[in-house]
mmCIF file of C-alpha atoms in Angstrom:
data_model
loop_
_atom_site.group_PDB
_atom_site.id
_atom_site.type_symbol
_atom_site.label_atom_id
_atom_site.label_comp_id
_atom_site.label_asym_id
_atom_site.label_seq_id
_atom_site.Cartn_x
_atom_site.Cartn_y
_atom_site.Cartn_z
ATOM 1 C CA MET A 1 -35.594 166.588 -181.798
ATOM 2 C CA ARG A 2 -35.144 170.337 -181.338
ATOM 3 C CA THR A 3 -35.844 172.706 -184.184
ATOM 4 C CA ASP A 4 -32.849 174.560 -185.631
ATOM 5 C CA PHE A 5 -34.343 178.009 -186.057
ATOM 6 C CA SER A 6 -31.350 179.197 -188.069
ATOM 7 C CA GLN A 7 -32.879 177.364 -191.038
ATOM 8 C CA LEU A 8 -36.285 179.030 -190.725
ATOM 9 C CA GLU A 9 -37.573 182.272 -192.148
ATOM 10 C CA PRO A 10 -38.692 184.622 -189.383
ATOM 11 C CA VAL A 11 -42.348 184.078 -188.517
ATOM 12 C CA LEU A 12 -42.559 186.705 -185.779
ATOM 13 C CA THR A 13 -41.990 190.408 -186.167
ATOM 14 C CA ARG A 14 -41.828 193.186 -183.654
ATOM 15 C CA PRO A 15 -45.204 194.880 -183.268
ATOM 16 C CA ALA A 16 -45.608 198.081 -185.264
ATOM 17 C CA ALA A 17 -46.162 200.030 -182.054
ATOM 18 C CA PRO A 18 -43.060 200.580 -179.889
ATOM 19 C CA THR A 19 -44.834 199.238 -176.799
ATOM 20 C CA ARG A 20 -43.458 195.965 -175.492
ATOM 21 C CA ILE A 21 -45.453 193.414 -173.538
ATOM 22 C CA TYR A 22 -43.898 192.488 -170.208
ATOM 23 C CA LEU A 23 -44.879 189.035 -168.952
ATOM 24 C CA ASP A 24 -42.077 188.406 -166.449
ATOM 25 C CA HIS A 25 -43.624 189.859 -163.294
ATOM 26 C CA ALA A 26 -42.512 186.886 -161.171
ATOM 27 C CA ALA A 27 -38.942 188.114 -161.699
ATOM 28 C CA THR A 28 -39.839 191.653 -160.709
ATOM 29 C CA THR A 29 -42.806 193.908 -161.248
ATOM 30 C CA ALA A 30 -43.173 197.659 -161.652
ATOM 31 C CA MET A 31 -43.482 199.806 -158.566
ATOM 32 C CA THR A 32 -46.993 201.056 -157.969
ATOM 33 C CA PRO A 33 -47.640 204.824 -158.085
ATOM 34 C CA ALA A 34 -48.297 204.798 -154.334
ATOM 35 C CA ALA A 35 -44.972 203.041 -153.707
ATOM 36 C CA ILE A 36 -43.083 205.535 -155.856
ATOM 37 C CA ALA A 37 -44.661 208.441 -153.973
ATOM 38 C CA ALA A 38 -43.870 206.830 -150.615
ATOM 39 C CA VAL A 39 -40.223 206.264 -151.587
ATOM 40 C CA ALA A 40 -39.961 209.934 -152.575
ATOM 41 C CA ASP A 41 -41.422 210.907 -149.217
ATOM 42 C CA GLY A 42 -38.919 208.652 -147.484
ATOM 43 C CA MET A 43 -36.044 210.300 -149.302
ATOM 44 C CA ALA A 44 -37.164 213.613 -147.886
ATOM 45 C CA ARG A 45 -36.881 212.078 -144.390
ATOM 46 C CA TRP A 46 -33.168 211.467 -144.819
ATOM 47 C CA ALA A 47 -32.180 211.308 -141.151
ATOM 48 C CA ASN A 48 -30.846 208.058 -139.687
ATOM 49 C CA PRO A 49 -33.678 206.266 -137.813
ATOM 50 C CA SER A 50 -31.170 205.224 -135.126
ATOM 51 C CA SER A 51 -30.147 208.816 -134.314
ATOM 52 C CA PRO A 52 -31.477 210.237 -131.003
ATOM 53 C CA HIS A 53 -32.235 213.781 -132.238
ATOM 54 C CA ALA A 54 -35.629 215.031 -133.408
ATOM 55 C CA GLU A 55 -34.949 214.285 -137.081
ATOM 56 C CA GLY A 56 -33.838 210.763 -136.250
ATOM 57 C CA ARG A 57 -36.871 210.215 -134.025
ATOM 58 C CA ALA A 58 -39.181 211.351 -136.822
ATOM 59 C CA ALA A 59 -37.503 208.926 -139.221
ATOM 60 C CA ARG A 60 -37.817 206.154 -136.624
ATOM 61 C CA ALA A 61 -41.513 206.861 -136.157
ATOM 62 C CA ALA A 62 -42.083 206.597 -139.931
ATOM 63 C CA LEU A 63 -40.054 203.385 -140.104
ATOM 64 C CA GLU A 64 -41.979 201.746 -137.260
ATOM 65 C CA GLN A 65 -45.289 202.704 -138.855
ATOM 66 C CA ALA A 66 -44.135 201.078 -142.098
ATOM 67 C CA ARG A 67 -43.136 197.973 -140.142
ATOM 68 C CA ARG A 68 -46.591 197.798 -138.565
ATOM 69 C CA ASP A 69 -48.272 198.307 -141.938
ATOM 70 C CA ILE A 70 -46.239 195.514 -143.545
ATOM 71 C CA ALA A 71 -47.096 193.113 -140.725
ATOM 72 C CA ALA A 72 -50.773 194.077 -140.787
ATOM 73 C CA ALA A 73 -50.972 193.495 -144.557
ATOM 74 C CA TYR A 74 -50.017 189.855 -143.952
ATOM 75 C CA GLY A 75 -52.086 189.483 -140.800
ATOM 76 C CA TRP A 76 -48.895 188.958 -138.793
ATOM 77 C CA THR A 77 -48.812 189.553 -135.050
ATOM 78 C CA GLY A 78 -45.275 188.343 -134.348
ATOM 79 C CA GLU A 79 -42.000 190.165 -135.004
ATOM 80 C CA THR A 80 -41.165 191.809 -138.329
ATOM 81 C CA LEU A 81 -37.496 192.191 -139.265
ATOM 82 C CA LEU A 82 -36.838 194.449 -142.252
ATOM 83 C CA THR A 83 -34.283 193.016 -144.700
ATOM 84 C CA SER A 84 -32.983 193.601 -148.223
ATOM 85 C CA GLY A 85 -35.349 190.998 -149.678
ATOM 86 C CA ALA A 86 -36.472 187.387 -149.523
ATOM 87 C CA SER A 87 -32.996 186.015 -150.270
ATOM 88 C CA GLU A 88 -31.525 187.665 -147.193
ATOM 89 C CA SER A 89 -34.569 186.696 -145.140
ATOM 90 C CA LEU A 90 -34.085 183.051 -146.123
ATOM 91 C CA ASP A 91 -30.380 183.324 -145.325
ATOM 92 C CA ILE A 92 -31.092 184.690 -141.847
ATOM 93 C CA ALA A 93 -33.736 182.082 -141.023
ATOM 94 C CA LEU A 94 -31.845 179.087 -142.402
ATOM 95 C CA GLY A 95 -28.477 180.288 -141.157
ATOM 96 C CA ARG A 96 -29.397 181.451 -137.667
ATOM 97 C CA SER A 97 -32.382 179.380 -136.609
ATOM 98 C CA VAL A 98 -31.814 177.506 -133.343
ATOM 99 C CA ALA A 99 -32.944 174.323 -135.119
ATOM 100 C CA THR A 100 -30.385 171.523 -135.152
ATOM 101 C CA ARG A 101 -31.442 170.060 -138.510
ATOM 102 C CA ARG A 102 -32.629 171.641 -141.734
ATOM 103 C CA PHE A 103 -34.913 170.348 -144.467
ATOM 104 C CA VAL A 104 -35.481 172.138 -147.757
ATOM 105 C CA SER A 105 -37.945 171.037 -150.423
ATOM 106 C CA SER A 106 -36.256 169.933 -153.636
ATOM 107 C CA VAL A 107 -38.124 172.599 -155.633
ATOM 108 C CA GLU A 108 -37.085 175.608 -153.547
ATOM 109 C CA HIS A 109 -35.655 178.807 -154.975
ATOM 110 C CA ASP A 110 -31.877 178.830 -155.455
ATOM 111 C CA ALA A 111 -31.566 181.288 -152.557
ATOM 112 C CA ALA A 112 -33.034 178.734 -150.152
ATOM 113 C CA MET A 113 -30.862 175.973 -151.603
ATOM 114 C CA ARG A 114 -27.740 178.058 -151.004
ATOM 115 C CA ALA A 115 -28.783 179.184 -147.521
ATOM 116 C CA GLY A 116 -29.722 175.634 -146.562
ATOM 117 C CA GLY A 117 -26.183 174.386 -147.044
ATOM 118 C CA GLU A 118 -26.179 170.669 -146.247
ATOM 119 C CA ALA A 119 -29.924 170.585 -145.620
ATOM 120 C CA THR A 120 -31.808 167.374 -146.389
ATOM 121 C CA LEU A 121 -33.875 167.685 -149.565
ATOM 122 C CA LEU A 122 -37.550 166.825 -149.333
ATOM 123 C CA PRO A 123 -38.863 164.928 -152.393
ATOM 124 C CA VAL A 124 -41.792 166.110 -154.478
ATOM 125 C CA GLY A 125 -44.098 164.252 -156.840
ATOM 126 C CA ALA A 126 -44.613 164.824 -160.543
ATOM 127 C CA ASP A 127 -47.226 167.392 -159.507
ATOM 128 C CA GLY A 128 -44.548 169.484 -157.792
ATOM 129 C CA LEU A 129 -46.039 168.992 -154.333
ATOM 130 C CA VAL A 130 -43.988 168.024 -151.308
ATOM 131 C CA ASP A 131 -44.366 164.323 -150.473
ATOM 132 C CA LEU A 132 -46.145 164.582 -147.121
ATOM 133 C CA ASP A 133 -45.511 160.942 -146.212
ATOM 134 C CA ALA A 134 -41.778 161.429 -146.801
ATOM 135 C CA LEU A 135 -41.821 164.610 -144.732
ATOM 136 C CA GLN A 136 -43.508 162.820 -141.854
ATOM 137 C CA SER A 137 -41.095 159.910 -141.968
ATOM 138 C CA LEU A 138 -38.036 162.184 -142.053
ATOM 139 C CA LEU A 139 -39.129 164.199 -139.030
ATOM 140 C CA GLY A 140 -38.915 162.509 -135.662
ATOM 141 C CA ASN A 141 -41.003 163.360 -132.590
ATOM 142 C CA GLY A 142 -39.511 166.270 -130.682
ATOM 143 C CA ASP A 143 -37.260 166.999 -133.658
ATOM 144 C CA HIS A 144 -35.611 170.444 -133.363
ATOM 145 C CA ALA A 145 -35.626 170.912 -137.119
ATOM 146 C CA LEU A 146 -36.415 173.702 -139.557
ATOM 147 C CA VAL A 147 -38.405 172.912 -142.711
ATOM 148 C CA ALA A 148 -38.301 175.381 -145.635
ATOM 149 C CA VAL A 149 -41.060 175.352 -148.261
ATOM 150 C CA GLN A 150 -42.206 177.884 -150.855
ATOM 151 C CA TRP A 151 -45.794 179.117 -150.722
ATOM 152 C CA ALA A 152 -45.856 179.057 -154.530
ATOM 153 C CA ASN A 153 -43.027 177.956 -156.769
ATOM 154 C CA SER A 154 -41.440 180.825 -158.657
ATOM 155 C CA GLU A 155 -41.023 178.723 -161.827
ATOM 156 C CA THR A 156 -44.122 176.552 -162.066
ATOM 157 C CA GLY A 157 -46.516 178.441 -159.820
ATOM 158 C CA VAL A 158 -47.349 175.223 -157.922
ATOM 159 C CA SER A 159 -48.828 176.127 -154.521
ATOM 160 C CA GLN A 160 -47.862 173.918 -151.604
ATOM 161 C CA PRO A 161 -50.463 172.750 -149.038
ATOM 162 C CA ILE A 162 -48.985 174.923 -146.291
ATOM 163 C CA PRO A 163 -51.618 174.101 -143.599
ATOM 164 C CA ALA A 164 -51.064 170.335 -144.039
ATOM 165 C CA ILE A 165 -47.288 170.770 -144.056
ATOM 166 C CA ALA A 166 -47.476 172.949 -140.942
ATOM 167 C CA ASP A 167 -49.512 170.301 -139.109
ATOM 168 C CA ILE A 168 -46.851 167.662 -139.782
ATOM 169 C CA VAL A 169 -43.947 169.979 -138.954
ATOM 170 C CA HIS A 170 -45.407 171.254 -135.707
ATOM 171 C CA ALA A 171 -46.578 167.809 -134.581
ATOM 172 C CA ALA A 172 -42.928 166.747 -134.779
ATOM 173 C CA GLY A 173 -41.805 169.735 -132.730
ATOM 174 C CA ALA A 174 -40.132 171.389 -135.710
ATOM 175 C CA LEU A 175 -40.318 174.906 -137.170
ATOM 176 C CA LEU A 176 -41.705 175.952 -140.564
ATOM 177 C CA LEU A 177 -40.102 178.576 -142.813
ATOM 178 C CA VAL A 178 -42.224 179.684 -145.772
ATOM 179 C CA ASP A 179 -40.754 181.526 -148.737
ATOM 180 C CA ALA A 180 -43.699 183.784 -149.571
ATOM 181 C CA ALA A 181 -41.953 186.125 -152.004
ATOM 182 C CA GLN A 182 -44.572 185.317 -154.653
ATOM 183 C CA MET A 183 -47.521 185.470 -152.258
ATOM 184 C CA PRO A 184 -50.009 188.361 -152.516
ATOM 185 C CA ALA A 185 -50.647 190.123 -149.229
ATOM 186 C CA SER A 186 -54.272 189.021 -149.382
ATOM 187 C CA GLU A 187 -53.103 185.538 -148.375
ATOM 188 C CA ALA A 188 -52.334 184.843 -144.721
ATOM 189 C CA LEU A 189 -49.758 182.520 -143.189
ATOM 190 C CA ALA A 190 -50.068 183.743 -139.613
ATOM 191 C CA PRO A 191 -51.717 180.536 -138.305
ATOM 192 C CA HIS A 192 -49.168 178.250 -139.944
ATOM 193 C CA ALA A 193 -45.596 179.550 -140.335
ATOM 194 C CA ASP A 194 -42.871 180.249 -137.801
ATOM 195 C CA PHE A 195 -40.826 182.277 -140.291
ATOM 196 C CA VAL A 196 -41.990 183.977 -143.499
ATOM 197 C CA ALA A 197 -39.595 185.414 -146.094
ATOM 198 C CA LEU A 198 -40.947 188.354 -148.117
ATOM 199 C CA SER A 199 -39.730 190.550 -150.960
ATOM 200 C CA ALA A 200 -41.047 194.013 -151.880
ATOM 201 C CA HIS A 201 -40.184 194.066 -155.579
ATOM 202 C CA LYS A 202 -42.433 191.080 -156.299
ATOM 203 C CA ARG A 203 -45.434 192.975 -154.929
ATOM 204 C CA GLY A 204 -45.035 196.399 -156.504
ATOM 205 C CA GLY A 205 -42.594 197.779 -153.958
ATOM 206 C CA PRO A 206 -38.958 198.847 -154.462
ATOM 207 C CA PRO A 207 -36.111 196.389 -155.078
ATOM 208 C CA GLY A 208 -33.640 195.794 -152.263
ATOM 209 C CA MET A 209 -36.376 195.619 -149.628
ATOM 210 C CA GLY A 210 -38.057 192.725 -147.841
ATOM 211 C CA ALA A 211 -38.921 191.297 -144.479
ATOM 212 C CA LEU A 212 -38.569 188.227 -142.325
ATOM 213 C CA LEU A 213 -41.649 187.581 -140.236
ATOM 214 C CA VAL A 214 -40.707 185.747 -137.041
ATOM 215 C CA ARG A 215 -43.208 184.192 -134.666
ATOM 216 C CA ASP A 216 -40.776 183.979 -131.728
ATOM 217 C CA LEU A 217 -37.370 185.706 -131.684
ATOM 218 C CA ALA A 218 -36.157 183.053 -129.238
ATOM 219 C CA THR A 219 -35.992 180.650 -132.216
ATOM 220 C CA LEU A 220 -33.452 182.900 -133.969
ATOM 221 C CA GLN A 221 -29.882 183.655 -132.926
ATOM 222 C CA PRO A 222 -29.093 187.412 -132.886
ATOM 223 C CA SER A 223 -26.080 188.834 -134.694
ATOM 224 C CA GLY A 224 -25.963 192.385 -133.339
ATOM 225 C CA GLY A 225 -26.690 195.711 -134.971
ATOM 226 C CA GLN A 226 -30.040 197.089 -136.025
ATOM 227 C CA GLU A 227 -33.399 195.342 -136.352
ATOM 228 C CA ARG A 228 -33.541 194.356 -132.698
ATOM 229 C CA GLY A 229 -30.031 192.968 -133.008
ATOM 230 C CA TYR A 230 -30.848 190.524 -135.815
ATOM 231 C CA ARG A 231 -29.529 192.489 -138.793
ATOM 232 C CA ALA A 232 -26.757 195.058 -139.082
ATOM 233 C CA GLY A 233 -26.954 198.168 -141.228
ATOM 234 C CA THR A 234 -28.770 201.481 -141.373
ATOM 235 C CA GLU A 235 -32.451 200.921 -142.028
ATOM 236 C CA ASN A 236 -33.706 201.696 -145.538
ATOM 237 C CA LEU A 237 -36.545 204.057 -144.666
ATOM 238 C CA PRO A 238 -37.565 205.044 -148.238
ATOM 239 C CA ALA A 239 -37.798 201.405 -149.322
ATOM 240 C CA ALA A 240 -39.729 200.405 -146.194
ATOM 241 C CA LEU A 241 -42.261 203.155 -146.835
ATOM 242 C CA GLY A 242 -42.531 202.094 -150.468
ATOM 243 C CA TYR A 243 -43.106 198.460 -149.536
ATOM 244 C CA ALA A 244 -45.824 199.343 -147.044
ATOM 245 C CA ALA A 245 -47.552 201.554 -149.606
ATOM 246 C CA ALA A 246 -47.469 198.849 -152.291
ATOM 247 C CA LEU A 247 -49.066 196.332 -149.950
ATOM 248 C CA GLY A 248 -51.943 198.728 -149.466
ATOM 249 C CA GLU A 249 -52.924 198.322 -153.113
ATOM 250 C CA PRO A 250 -54.798 195.062 -153.829
ATOM 251 C CA GLU A 251 -53.638 192.738 -156.588
ATOM 252 C CA PRO A 252 -56.140 191.621 -159.274
ATOM 253 C CA ILE A 253 -56.100 187.922 -158.428
ATOM 254 C CA ALA A 254 -59.505 187.126 -159.953
ATOM 255 C CA ARG A 255 -58.490 188.737 -163.251
ATOM 256 C CA TRP A 256 -55.183 186.855 -163.232
ATOM 257 C CA THR A 257 -56.989 183.567 -162.657
ATOM 258 C CA THR A 258 -59.219 184.126 -165.678
ATOM 259 C CA MET A 259 -56.330 185.205 -167.902
ATOM 260 C CA ARG A 260 -54.142 182.276 -166.907
ATOM 261 C CA ALA A 261 -56.948 179.771 -167.540
ATOM 262 C CA ARG A 262 -57.411 181.219 -171.025
ATOM 263 C CA LEU A 263 -53.678 181.118 -171.726
ATOM 264 C CA ASP A 264 -53.398 177.551 -170.409
ATOM 265 C CA ASP A 265 -56.167 176.444 -172.752
ATOM 266 C CA ALA A 266 -54.566 178.161 -175.740
ATOM 267 C CA ILE A 267 -51.199 176.543 -175.028
ATOM 268 C CA ARG A 268 -52.775 173.081 -174.886
ATOM 269 C CA ARG A 269 -54.594 173.703 -178.160
ATOM 270 C CA SER A 270 -51.360 174.849 -179.797
ATOM 271 C CA GLY A 271 -49.379 171.690 -179.068
ATOM 272 C CA GLY A 272 -47.778 172.814 -175.829
ATOM 273 C CA THR A 273 -47.906 171.383 -172.316
ATOM 274 C CA VAL A 274 -48.871 173.222 -169.147
ATOM 275 C CA VAL A 275 -46.388 172.291 -166.429
ATOM 276 C CA ALA A 276 -48.117 170.822 -163.342
ATOM 277 C CA ASP A 277 -51.443 171.279 -165.101
ATOM 278 C CA ALA A 278 -53.451 169.370 -162.483
ATOM 279 C CA SER A 279 -51.929 171.118 -159.452
ATOM 280 C CA LEU A 280 -53.225 174.141 -157.587
ATOM 281 C CA ARG A 281 -51.087 176.961 -158.986
ATOM 282 C CA HIS A 282 -50.418 180.648 -158.471
ATOM 283 C CA SER A 283 -52.956 182.624 -160.490
ATOM 284 C CA ALA A 284 -50.241 184.740 -162.130
ATOM 285 C CA ILE A 285 -47.414 182.235 -162.772
ATOM 286 C CA ALA A 286 -47.287 179.395 -165.298
ATOM 287 C CA SER A 287 -44.652 177.411 -167.192
ATOM 288 C CA TYR A 288 -45.164 176.005 -170.668
ATOM 289 C CA HIS A 289 -43.353 173.292 -172.598
ATOM 290 C CA LEU A 290 -43.063 173.465 -176.382
ATOM 291 C CA PRO A 291 -41.579 170.120 -177.515
ATOM 292 C CA GLY A 292 -38.628 170.396 -179.873
ATOM 293 C CA VAL A 293 -37.966 174.110 -179.305
ATOM 294 C CA ALA A 294 -35.228 175.108 -176.869
ATOM 295 C CA ALA A 295 -36.260 177.716 -174.323
ATOM 296 C CA ALA A 296 -33.356 179.901 -175.434
ATOM 297 C CA ALA A 297 -34.724 179.943 -178.985
ATOM 298 C CA GLN A 298 -38.220 180.707 -177.739
ATOM 299 C CA LEU A 299 -36.981 183.589 -175.595
ATOM 300 C CA ILE A 300 -34.956 185.114 -178.418
ATOM 301 C CA ARG A 301 -37.805 184.980 -180.895
ATOM 302 C CA LEU A 302 -40.403 186.225 -178.416
ATOM 303 C CA ASP A 303 -38.109 189.034 -177.289
ATOM 304 C CA ALA A 304 -37.606 190.076 -180.901
ATOM 305 C CA ALA A 305 -41.380 190.125 -181.286
ATOM 306 C CA GLY A 306 -41.751 192.429 -178.283
ATOM 307 C CA PHE A 307 -42.455 189.990 -175.436
ATOM 308 C CA ALA A 308 -40.535 189.690 -172.158
ATOM 309 C CA VAL A 309 -40.797 186.194 -170.650
ATOM 310 C CA SER A 310 -38.212 183.975 -168.984
ATOM 311 C CA ALA A 311 -36.937 180.454 -168.565
ATOM 312 C CA GLY A 312 -37.532 179.785 -164.878
ATOM 313 C CA SER A 313 -36.315 181.880 -161.963
ATOM 314 C CA ALA A 314 -34.542 185.123 -162.879
ATOM 315 C CA CYS A 315 -31.785 184.245 -160.407
ATOM 316 C CA SER A 316 -30.805 181.183 -162.442
ATOM 317 C CA SER A 317 -32.228 181.617 -165.945
ATOM 318 C CA GLY A 318 -29.262 183.704 -167.062
ATOM 319 C CA SER A 319 -27.104 180.591 -166.922
ATOM 320 C CA MET A 320 -29.707 178.612 -168.921
ATOM 321 C CA LYS A 321 -28.833 175.573 -166.817
ATOM 322 C CA PRO A 322 -31.470 172.821 -166.538
ATOM 323 C CA SER A 323 -34.131 173.632 -163.975
ATOM 324 C CA HIS A 324 -33.604 171.754 -160.704
ATOM 325 C CA VAL A 325 -37.325 172.313 -160.064
ATOM 326 C CA LEU A 326 -38.401 170.430 -163.193
ATOM 327 C CA GLY A 327 -35.721 167.809 -162.554
ATOM 328 C CA ALA A 328 -37.132 167.155 -159.081
ATOM 329 C CA MET A 329 -40.561 166.723 -160.693
ATOM 330 C CA GLY A 330 -39.197 164.013 -162.979
ATOM 331 C CA TRP A 331 -38.672 166.020 -166.152
ATOM 332 C CA SER A 332 -35.768 165.010 -168.382
ATOM 333 C CA GLU A 333 -32.966 167.508 -168.891
ATOM 334 C CA ALA A 334 -33.863 167.812 -172.585
ATOM 335 C CA ALA A 335 -37.514 168.560 -171.896
ATOM 336 C CA SER A 336 -36.753 170.975 -169.064
ATOM 337 C CA ARG A 337 -34.655 173.021 -171.482
ATOM 338 C CA GLU A 338 -37.785 173.591 -173.593
ATOM 339 C CA VAL A 339 -39.871 175.296 -170.898
ATOM 340 C CA VAL A 340 -40.574 179.021 -170.564
ATOM 341 C CA ARG A 341 -42.322 180.902 -167.768
ATOM 342 C CA VAL A 342 -45.043 183.508 -168.230
ATOM 343 C CA SER A 343 -46.149 185.658 -165.303
ATOM 344 C CA PHE A 344 -48.658 188.474 -164.874
ATOM 345 C CA GLY A 345 -48.733 191.717 -162.920
ATOM 346 C CA ARG A 346 -51.102 194.552 -162.122
ATOM 347 C CA THR A 347 -50.593 196.064 -165.573
ATOM 348 C CA THR A 348 -51.236 192.872 -167.575
ATOM 349 C CA GLN A 349 -54.273 193.160 -169.826
ATOM 350 C CA ASP A 350 -56.398 190.692 -171.796
ATOM 351 C CA THR A 351 -54.953 192.133 -175.002
ATOM 352 C CA ASP A 352 -51.461 191.219 -173.803
ATOM 353 C CA ILE A 353 -52.557 187.598 -173.402
ATOM 354 C CA ASP A 354 -54.165 187.607 -176.853
ATOM 355 C CA ALA A 355 -50.954 188.922 -178.396
ATOM 356 C CA PHE A 356 -48.816 186.353 -176.579
ATOM 357 C CA ILE A 357 -51.084 183.506 -177.672
ATOM 358 C CA ALA A 358 -50.659 184.622 -181.299
ATOM 359 C CA ALA A 359 -46.883 184.754 -180.875
ATOM 360 C CA TRP A 360 -46.741 181.340 -179.213
ATOM 361 C CA ARG A 361 -48.820 179.826 -182.016
ATOM 362 C CA ALA A 362 -46.465 181.328 -184.580
ATOM 363 C CA VAL A 363 -43.494 179.602 -182.932
ATOM 364 C CA ALA A 364 -45.437 176.332 -182.738
ATOM 365 C CA ARG A 365 -46.430 176.571 -186.438
ATOM 366 C CA ALA A 366 -42.818 177.189 -187.402
ATOM 367 C CA THR A 367 -41.822 174.041 -185.529
ATOM 368 C CA GLN A 368 -44.491 171.982 -187.213
ATOM 369 C CA ALA A 369 -43.611 173.351 -190.657
ATOM 370 C CA PHE A 370 -39.936 172.541 -190.152
ATOM 371 C CA ALA A 371 -40.730 169.037 -188.911
ATOM 372 C CA ALA A 372 -42.903 168.398 -191.977
#
């Protein structure tokens, strides 16, 4: 039974200091200083990169260097198409791939679900991992199909076994599209994926910028315009420079791993559940279930106390609809409505985790007191 917080005295108060604690970096994270400086530099190079004059050629040279830097950060040697973000990249790959059939894992981001249209959904287990036996049985030999899978789920943080999935997909003659919006540049998908969708604002770059890495342009139908004829529109030079600069700054993965392990342990000890606890997960993304307390109530109370967290993907949490990701993992609708997501960024400190643990425990104590 959910707690009716309207009957409780407030147990959380906003911190005395005006500083808020932002723990929603999976939705978007702050631009790095280097990215901000690079965007400013790009704004000074305001000429159109497609113009033939000297100013346009200078802008083109800067854009192509940014393209090379983005590819190099991911160890990519194929083509790099600059887009407005991972959602558009997924739309291009799923909408214009030469594949005749499309498969999308049942825990993909809403953007992939929309772009996939009538794609066949691939089942996952309670651990959030794609059922490899089901994938193999659905793909036939010589199958001209496209399979879309996230590198790490944006709600639960569950990391898919991309090398094993790639082996199955390629053995069947199919293509693999990986949504790597949440993937740090220190990871590499070059040996495994045929398409990779990327987003700058998840990695400290500017919003409205991303890329689609393509192993072979022959597997993608052109549409005319810029980006080698695969995307129309004037190139966003400032954003491209900002993205490239952000990727040049390493992310503190080891620190995130330690912080998340400590937070996971505190949640368990406080009566909560760590979603997909036994699975390999993104070091900076985790979802937590507090039985009896609606996610909406948790978010309101935590926000009032100075904490920014979310209920699943930012693209769908505004509707507060049940998570299709948790549903695919076997969670009931009631339980899935009691889950919040916490995610770290470059600026997250140990003291932020300590403060959040105290706030979480206060909500849990209020629940227990009401139930008693």
